[in-house]
PDB file of C-alpha atoms in Angstrom:
ATOM      1  CA  MET D  22     279.075  49.221  39.874  1.00  0.00           C
ATOM      2  CA  GLN D  23     279.676  47.834  36.433  1.00  0.00           C
ATOM      3  CA  LYS D  24     276.830  46.555  34.317  1.00  0.00           C
ATOM      4  CA  GLU D  25     276.999  43.351  32.321  1.00  0.00           C
ATOM      5  CA  ASN D  26     276.387  42.660  28.660  1.00  0.00           C
ATOM      6  CA  VAL D  27     273.343  40.390  28.594  1.00  0.00           C
ATOM      7  CA  LYS D  28     273.090  37.849  25.784  1.00  0.00           C
ATOM      8  CA  LYS D  29     270.193  38.487  23.422  1.00  0.00           C
ATOM      9  CA  GLN D  30     269.287  34.840  22.790  1.00  0.00           C
ATOM     10  CA  PRO D  31     269.104  32.470  25.780  1.00  0.00           C
ATOM     11  CA  TRP D  32     271.090  29.231  25.753  1.00  0.00           C
ATOM     12  CA  PRO D  33     269.338  25.978  26.774  1.00  0.00           C
ATOM     13  CA  THR D  34     270.871  25.966  30.278  1.00  0.00           C
ATOM     14  CA  GLN D  35     270.061  29.628  30.704  1.00  0.00           C
ATOM     15  CA  LYS D  36     266.439  29.007  29.739  1.00  0.00           C
ATOM     16  CA  ALA D  37     266.182  26.138  32.223  1.00  0.00           C
ATOM     17  CA  MET D  38     267.532  28.303  35.028  1.00  0.00           C
ATOM     18  CA  GLU D  39     265.209  31.162  34.083  1.00  0.00           C
ATOM     19  CA  GLN D  40     262.253  28.790  34.402  1.00  0.00           C
ATOM     20  CA  VAL D  41     263.442  27.682  37.848  1.00  0.00           C
ATOM     21  CA  TYR D  42     263.021  31.237  39.120  1.00  0.00           C
ATOM     22  CA  GLU D  43     259.965  32.132  37.042  1.00  0.00           C
ATOM     23  CA  MET D  44     258.077  29.042  38.236  1.00  0.00           C
ATOM     24  CA  HIS D  45     259.528  29.075  41.778  1.00  0.00           C
ATOM     25  CA  LEU D  46     260.722  25.494  41.350  1.00  0.00           C
ATOM     26  CA  TRP D  47     263.162  25.902  44.242  1.00  0.00           C
ATOM     27  CA  GLY D  48     260.606  27.625  46.479  1.00  0.00           C
ATOM     28  CA  LYS D  49     259.526  31.202  47.137  1.00  0.00           C
ATOM     29  CA  GLY D  50     260.896  34.130  49.069  1.00  0.00           C
ATOM     30  CA  GLU D  51     258.890  36.379  51.353  1.00  0.00           C
ATOM     31  CA  LYS D  52     257.590  38.339  48.369  1.00  0.00           C
ATOM     32  CA  GLU D  53     256.187  36.897  45.156  1.00  0.00           C
ATOM     33  CA  THR D  54     258.732  38.907  43.179  1.00  0.00           C
ATOM     34  CA  ASP D  55     261.708  37.687  45.212  1.00  0.00           C
ATOM     35  CA  PHE D  56     264.289  35.419  43.650  1.00  0.00           C
ATOM     36  CA  TYR D  57     264.847  32.305  45.772  1.00  0.00           C
ATOM     37  CA  SER D  58     267.717  29.893  45.217  1.00  0.00           C
ATOM     38  CA  GLY D  59     266.329  27.071  47.338  1.00  0.00           C
ATOM     39  CA  ASP D  60     266.516  25.915  50.932  1.00  0.00           C
ATOM     40  CA  GLY D  61     270.194  25.110  50.456  1.00  0.00           C
ATOM     41  CA  SER D  62     270.826  28.835  50.242  1.00  0.00           C
ATOM     42  CA  HIS D  63     268.558  29.769  53.167  1.00  0.00           C
ATOM     43  CA  LYS D  64     268.247  27.066  55.822  1.00  0.00           C
ATOM     44  CA  LYS D  65     270.337  28.148  58.801  1.00  0.00           C
ATOM     45  CA  GLU D  66     271.596  24.648  59.569  1.00  0.00           C
ATOM     46  CA  ILE D  67     273.025  24.440  56.037  1.00  0.00           C
ATOM     47  CA  ILE D  68     274.346  27.923  55.415  1.00  0.00           C
ATOM     48  CA  ALA D  69     275.678  28.898  58.861  1.00  0.00           C
ATOM     49  CA  PRO D  70     278.475  26.260  58.947  1.00  0.00           C
ATOM     50  CA  TYR D  71     279.393  27.117  55.356  1.00  0.00           C
ATOM     51  CA  ILE D  72     279.628  30.858  56.018  1.00  0.00           C
ATOM     52  CA  LYS D  73     281.673  30.238  59.166  1.00  0.00           C
ATOM     53  CA  ALA D  74     284.150  27.938  57.403  1.00  0.00           C
ATOM     54  CA  VAL D  75     284.580  30.105  54.297  1.00  0.00           C
ATOM     55  CA  ARG D  76     284.902  33.287  56.336  1.00  0.00           C
ATOM     56  CA  SER D  77     287.595  31.609  58.429  1.00  0.00           C
ATOM     57  CA  PHE D  78     289.455  30.706  55.235  1.00  0.00           C
ATOM     58  CA  LEU D  79     289.147  34.195  53.755  1.00  0.00           C
ATOM     59  CA  THR D  80     290.258  35.973  56.914  1.00  0.00           C
ATOM     60  CA  SER D  81     293.340  33.751  57.255  1.00  0.00           C
ATOM     61  CA  PHE D  82     295.103  35.846  54.600  1.00  0.00           C
ATOM     62  CA  THR D  83     296.974  39.045  55.463  1.00  0.00           C
ATOM     63  CA  THR D  84     296.015  40.479  52.087  1.00  0.00           C
ATOM     64  CA  PRO D  85     292.334  39.864  51.282  1.00  0.00           C
ATOM     65  CA  LEU D  86     291.584  37.687  48.262  1.00  0.00           C
ATOM     66  CA  THR D  87     289.680  38.520  45.122  1.00  0.00           C
ATOM     67  CA  VAL D  88     286.823  36.036  44.822  1.00  0.00           C
ATOM     68  CA  CYS D  89     284.780  34.939  41.811  1.00  0.00           C
ATOM     69  CA  ASP D  90     281.408  33.388  42.729  1.00  0.00           C
ATOM     70  CA  LEU D  91     280.207  31.146  39.892  1.00  0.00           C
ATOM     71  CA  GLY D  92     276.451  30.786  40.187  1.00  0.00           C
ATOM     72  CA  CYS D  93     275.810  33.379  42.873  1.00  0.00           C
ATOM     73  CA  GLY D  94     272.035  32.823  42.846  1.00  0.00           C
ATOM     74  CA  ASP D  95     269.945  35.084  45.055  1.00  0.00           C
ATOM     75  CA  PHE D  96     273.127  36.121  46.920  1.00  0.00           C
ATOM     76  CA  ASN D  97     271.740  35.289  50.352  1.00  0.00           C
ATOM     77  CA  ILE D  98     275.069  33.615  51.179  1.00  0.00           C
ATOM     78  CA  GLY D  99     277.437  35.777  49.163  1.00  0.00           C
ATOM     79  CA  LYS D 100     276.306  38.958  50.901  1.00  0.00           C
ATOM     80  CA  GLU D 101     277.730  37.575  54.149  1.00  0.00           C
ATOM     81  CA  LEU D 102     281.237  37.209  52.680  1.00  0.00           C
ATOM     82  CA  VAL D 103     281.749  40.354  50.590  1.00  0.00           C
ATOM     83  CA  ALA D 104     283.340  42.264  53.474  1.00  0.00           C
ATOM     84  CA  ASN D 105     286.003  39.572  53.829  1.00  0.00           C
ATOM     85  CA  THR D 106     287.319  40.005  50.281  1.00  0.00           C
ATOM     86  CA  ARG D 107     289.342  42.560  48.379  1.00  0.00           C
ATOM     87  CA  LYS D 108     286.936  42.191  45.479  1.00  0.00           C
ATOM     88  CA  TYR D 109     283.871  39.995  45.073  1.00  0.00           C
ATOM     89  CA  ILE D 110     282.769  39.154  41.525  1.00  0.00           C
ATOM     90  CA  ALA D 111     279.354  37.463  41.463  1.00  0.00           C
ATOM     91  CA  ILE D 112     278.182  35.665  38.325  1.00  0.00           C
ATOM     92  CA  ASP D 113     274.948  33.989  37.303  1.00  0.00           C
ATOM     93  CA  ILE D 114     273.365  32.898  34.027  1.00  0.00           C
ATOM     94  CA  VAL D 115     269.943  34.475  34.717  1.00  0.00           C
ATOM     95  CA  ALA D 116     269.904  38.094  33.511  1.00  0.00           C
ATOM     96  CA  ASP D 117     266.897  39.262  35.562  1.00  0.00           C
ATOM     97  CA  LEU D 118     268.452  37.795  38.683  1.00  0.00           C
ATOM     98  CA  ILE D 119     271.690  39.682  38.080  1.00  0.00           C
ATOM     99  CA  THR D 120     269.796  42.930  37.470  1.00  0.00           C
ATOM    100  CA  HIS D 121     267.908  42.395  40.737  1.00  0.00           C
ATOM    101  CA  ASN D 122     271.116  41.698  42.656  1.00  0.00           C
ATOM    102  CA  GLN D 123     272.784  44.793  41.228  1.00  0.00           C
ATOM    103  CA  GLN D 124     269.962  46.909  42.608  1.00  0.00           C
ATOM    104  CA  VAL D 125     269.745  45.260  46.031  1.00  0.00           C
ATOM    105  CA  PHE D 126     273.322  44.411  47.037  1.00  0.00           C
ATOM    106  CA  LEU D 127     275.631  47.403  46.994  1.00  0.00           C
ATOM    107  CA  ALA D 128     279.269  47.497  48.068  1.00  0.00           C
ATOM    108  CA  PRO D 129     282.337  49.259  46.632  1.00  0.00           C
ATOM    109  CA  ASN D 130     284.155  45.927  46.140  1.00  0.00           C
ATOM    110  CA  LEU D 131     281.170  44.046  44.658  1.00  0.00           C
ATOM    111  CA  GLU D 132     280.400  43.445  40.974  1.00  0.00           C
ATOM    112  CA  PHE D 133     277.724  41.339  39.259  1.00  0.00           C
ATOM    113  CA  TYR D 134     277.873  39.867  35.744  1.00  0.00           C
ATOM    114  CA  CYS D 135     275.520  37.750  33.651  1.00  0.00           C
ATOM    115  CA  LEU D 136     277.640  34.995  32.106  1.00  0.00           C
ATOM    116  CA  ASP D 137     277.362  31.367  31.074  1.00  0.00           C
ATOM    117  CA  ILE D 138     280.242  29.922  33.098  1.00  0.00           C
ATOM    118  CA  ALA D 139     280.568  26.963  30.717  1.00  0.00           C
ATOM    119  CA  LYS D 140     280.867  29.065  27.563  1.00  0.00           C
ATOM    120  CA  ASP D 141     282.111  32.520  28.541  1.00  0.00           C
ATOM    121  CA  THR D 142     285.521  33.747  29.642  1.00  0.00           C
ATOM    122  CA  LEU D 143     285.656  34.004  33.423  1.00  0.00           C
ATOM    123  CA  PRO D 144     287.155  36.955  35.322  1.00  0.00           C
ATOM    124  CA  PRO D 145     290.553  36.536  36.999  1.00  0.00           C
ATOM    125  CA  ALA D 146     290.587  36.053  40.769  1.00  0.00           C
ATOM    126  CA  ASP D 147     292.500  34.336  43.559  1.00  0.00           C
ATOM    127  CA  CYS D 148     289.672  32.066  44.627  1.00  0.00           C
ATOM    128  CA  VAL D 149     286.517  30.706  43.018  1.00  0.00           C
ATOM    129  CA  PHE D 150     283.325  29.664  44.808  1.00  0.00           C
ATOM    130  CA  ILE D 151     281.102  27.071  43.088  1.00  0.00           C
ATOM    131  CA  ARG D 152     278.275  26.318  45.464  1.00  0.00           C
ATOM    132  CA  GLN D 153     275.727  23.673  44.407  1.00  0.00           C
ATOM    133  CA  VAL D 154     275.985  24.723  40.781  1.00  0.00           C
ATOM    134  CA  LEU D 155     277.800  21.949  38.930  1.00  0.00           C
ATOM    135  CA  GLN D 156     275.343  19.385  40.308  1.00  0.00           C
ATOM    136  CA  HIS D 157     272.728  20.865  37.942  1.00  0.00           C
ATOM    137  CA  LEU D 158     274.923  20.605  34.824  1.00  0.00           C
ATOM    138  CA  SER D 159     275.738  17.875  32.316  1.00  0.00           C
ATOM    139  CA  ASN D 160     279.190  16.316  32.298  1.00  0.00           C
ATOM    140  CA  THR D 161     279.938  18.183  29.070  1.00  0.00           C
ATOM    141  CA  GLU D 162     279.286  21.551  30.694  1.00  0.00           C
ATOM    142  CA  VAL D 163     281.147  20.556  33.863  1.00  0.00           C
ATOM    143  CA  LEU D 164     284.174  19.679  31.726  1.00  0.00           C
ATOM    144  CA  GLN D 165     284.004  23.065  30.005  1.00  0.00           C
ATOM    145  CA  ILE D 166     284.081  24.758  33.399  1.00  0.00           C
ATOM    146  CA  ILE D 167     286.874  22.583  34.774  1.00  0.00           C
ATOM    147  CA  GLU D 168     289.104  23.637  31.892  1.00  0.00           C
ATOM    148  CA  LYS D 169     288.957  27.189  33.279  1.00  0.00           C
ATOM    149  CA  LEU D 170     289.575  26.398  36.952  1.00  0.00           C
ATOM    150  CA  PRO D 171     293.399  26.127  36.887  1.00  0.00           C
ATOM    151  CA  GLN D 172     293.538  29.936  36.601  1.00  0.00           C
ATOM    152  CA  TYR D 173     292.379  30.117  40.242  1.00  0.00           C
ATOM    153  CA  LYS D 174     294.703  29.199  43.115  1.00  0.00           C
ATOM    154  CA  TYR D 175     291.828  28.172  45.375  1.00  0.00           C
ATOM    155  CA  ILE D 176     288.550  26.416  44.533  1.00  0.00           C
ATOM    156  CA  ILE D 177     285.797  26.118  47.138  1.00  0.00           C
ATOM    157  CA  LEU D 178     283.316  23.604  45.774  1.00  0.00           C
ATOM    158  CA  THR D 179     280.003  22.610  47.370  1.00  0.00           C
ATOM    159  CA  GLU D 180     277.982  19.637  46.117  1.00  0.00           C
ATOM    160  CA  HIS D 181     274.894  17.677  47.159  1.00  0.00           C
ATOM    161  CA  VAL D 182     275.954  14.012  47.174  1.00  0.00           C
ATOM    162  CA  PRO D 183     274.444  10.720  48.415  1.00  0.00           C
ATOM    163  CA  VAL D 184     275.122   9.305  51.863  1.00  0.00           C
ATOM    164  CA  GLY D 185     277.702   6.512  51.843  1.00  0.00           C
ATOM    165  CA  ASP D 186     279.482   5.115  48.802  1.00  0.00           C
ATOM    166  CA  PHE D 187     278.239   6.048  45.340  1.00  0.00           C
ATOM    167  CA  VAL D 188     279.259   5.880  41.704  1.00  0.00           C
ATOM    168  CA  PRO D 189     280.423   9.405  40.880  1.00  0.00           C
ATOM    169  CA  ASN D 190     279.711  11.558  37.852  1.00  0.00           C
ATOM    170  CA  LYS D 191     276.743   9.861  36.236  1.00  0.00           C
ATOM    171  CA  ASP D 192     275.680  12.155  33.422  1.00  0.00           C
ATOM    172  CA  ILE D 193     272.492  14.238  33.450  1.00  0.00           C
ATOM    173  CA  ILE D 194     270.751  16.787  31.225  1.00  0.00           C
ATOM    174  CA  SER D 195     271.543  20.314  32.390  1.00  0.00           C
ATOM    175  CA  GLY D 196     268.763  21.927  34.379  1.00  0.00           C
ATOM    176  CA  GLN D 197     266.747  18.736  34.849  1.00  0.00           C
ATOM    177  CA  GLY D 198     267.412  17.670  38.420  1.00  0.00           C
ATOM    178  CA  ILE D 199     270.677  16.583  40.009  1.00  0.00           C
ATOM    179  CA  ARG D 200     272.658  13.339  40.088  1.00  0.00           C
ATOM    180  CA  ILE D 201     271.393  12.269  43.487  1.00  0.00           C
ATOM    181  CA  LYS D 202     268.285  10.982  41.681  1.00  0.00           C
ATOM    182  CA  LYS D 203     270.660   8.442  40.130  1.00  0.00           C
ATOM    183  CA  GLN D 204     272.354   7.726  43.466  1.00  0.00           C
ATOM    184  CA  SER D 205     275.347   9.661  42.201  1.00  0.00           C
ATOM    185  CA  GLY D 206     277.151  12.927  42.806  1.00  0.00           C
ATOM    186  CA  LEU D 207     280.057  14.879  41.419  1.00  0.00           C
ATOM    187  CA  ASN D 208     283.682  14.139  42.223  1.00  0.00           C
ATOM    188  CA  LEU D 209     285.871  16.380  40.103  1.00  0.00           C
ATOM    189  CA  LEU D 210     288.979  14.324  40.801  1.00  0.00           C
ATOM    190  CA  HIS D 211     287.472  11.216  39.164  1.00  0.00           C
ATOM    191  CA  SER D 212     286.720  10.286  35.550  1.00  0.00           C
ATOM    192  CA  PRO D 213     285.777  11.943  33.261  1.00  0.00           C
ATOM    193  CA  PHE D 214     286.950  15.176  34.900  1.00  0.00           C
ATOM    194  CA  HIS D 215     290.352  14.480  36.493  1.00  0.00           C
ATOM    195  CA  LEU D 216     290.780  17.936  38.003  1.00  0.00           C
ATOM    196  CA  GLN D 217     294.442  18.335  38.966  1.00  0.00           C
ATOM    197  CA  VAL D 218     294.990  19.782  42.446  1.00  0.00           C
ATOM    198  CA  GLU D 219     297.867  20.105  44.887  1.00  0.00           C
ATOM    199  CA  LYS D 220     295.817  19.916  48.079  1.00  0.00           C
ATOM    200  CA  GLU D 221     292.313  18.895  49.125  1.00  0.00           C
ATOM    201  CA  GLN D 222     290.566  19.744  52.397  1.00  0.00           C
ATOM    202  CA  GLU D 223     286.982  19.096  53.455  1.00  0.00           C
ATOM    203  CA  LEU D 224     285.581  22.241  55.084  1.00  0.00           C
ATOM    204  CA  VAL D 225     281.954  21.298  55.792  1.00  0.00           C
ATOM    205  CA  ASN D 226     279.940  18.067  55.658  1.00  0.00           C
ATOM    206  CA  ILE D 227     276.252  18.383  56.532  1.00  0.00           C
ATOM    207  CA  LEU D 228     273.856  15.447  56.709  1.00  0.00           C
ATOM    208  CA  LEU D 229     270.439  16.578  55.521  1.00  0.00           C
ATOM    209  CA  GLU D 230     267.348  16.096  57.675  1.00  0.00           C
ATOM    210  CA  ASP D 231     265.934  13.396  55.411  1.00  0.00           C
ATOM    211  CA  GLN D 232     269.323  11.603  55.588  1.00  0.00           C
ATOM    212  CA  LYS D 233     269.114  11.116  51.830  1.00  0.00           C
ATOM    213  CA  GLY D 234     272.091  13.283  51.068  1.00  0.00           C
ATOM    214  CA  ARG D 235     274.980  15.377  52.310  1.00  0.00           C
ATOM    215  CA  ILE D 236     276.053  18.911  51.456  1.00  0.00           C
ATOM    216  CA  VAL D 237     279.841  18.738  51.231  1.00  0.00           C
ATOM    217  CA  THR D 238     282.164  21.730  50.822  1.00  0.00           C
ATOM    218  CA  THR D 239     285.750  21.052  49.766  1.00  0.00           C
ATOM    219  CA  LEU D 240     288.704  23.409  49.428  1.00  0.00           C
ATOM    220  CA  TYR D 241     291.094  22.615  46.597  1.00  0.00           C
ATOM    221  CA  GLN D 242     294.427  24.285  45.995  1.00  0.00           C
ATOM    222  CA  THR D 243     295.680  24.165  42.414  1.00  0.00           C
ATOM    223  CA  SER D 244     299.235  24.341  41.158  1.00  0.00           C
ATOM    224  CA  LYS D 245     298.819  28.022  40.244  1.00  0.00           C
ATOM    225  CA  VAL D 246     301.440  30.108  42.029  1.00  0.00           C
TER     226      VAL D 246
END
C-alpha cells in the first residue's frame, strides 16, 4: 500500500478537522484512541440504506469502477464498499487519521492519501464519493472542489439538509458547524456553484430522528465520456 506525502504545516481547515478528532467533537469510538467520524458514519439507520444503494450502483457495472472517496473519515462506511470496486482511493485531510486507516484497513485494491481536496490535485477515477464533507466547508472551498469534479463521470454526494424548503448555499466558515444552523444546506446545482451535470438521481433520503434534518444522497452523472 502506498504511503502519502503529509504536509508539514497544517492549513486552517486541516487544523479544524484535526481538533474535531483530538477533542472527540463528533463523539467517541469504543476505545479512547479510536477515530470517530460521528453518528452519521455509524448509526445503522443512516448508513445501512446508503451502503445498500451505493453497492447496488457499483455492482451494476460489468467492469468494476475505480472510486475516489473524498473525506473518507474513519472508514466505517468505506470498508463495506471496497470489495465492489476495481480500486478504492480514500482521501482525508487529517494525517493521523490516514496513518491509522492505513494500518487497520488492508486490501490489495485500497489506497489512502492525506490531501486537502480543495487545494491539492485529486487522483483520477470513474466515480467520486463525497459523503457529508462539503457541508463543513466554506463556499470558497466548495467552489475549489467543484472545479475538479468534471473529471469524474459519476458523483455520489451526501449532504445534511433541512426538512422542507430552504435557501441553499448560505456561506459558513470551514470547520465551524454546518449550514443547517442557518436553515440552509448545499445544492451544487444552484448559485454560486452551478455544477453542470447530465443526469441527477436521488439514491437515499433519510429523515433524522429529531426531524430537524435529512441525510440526502444524490447520484450525478457528468458529461465526461
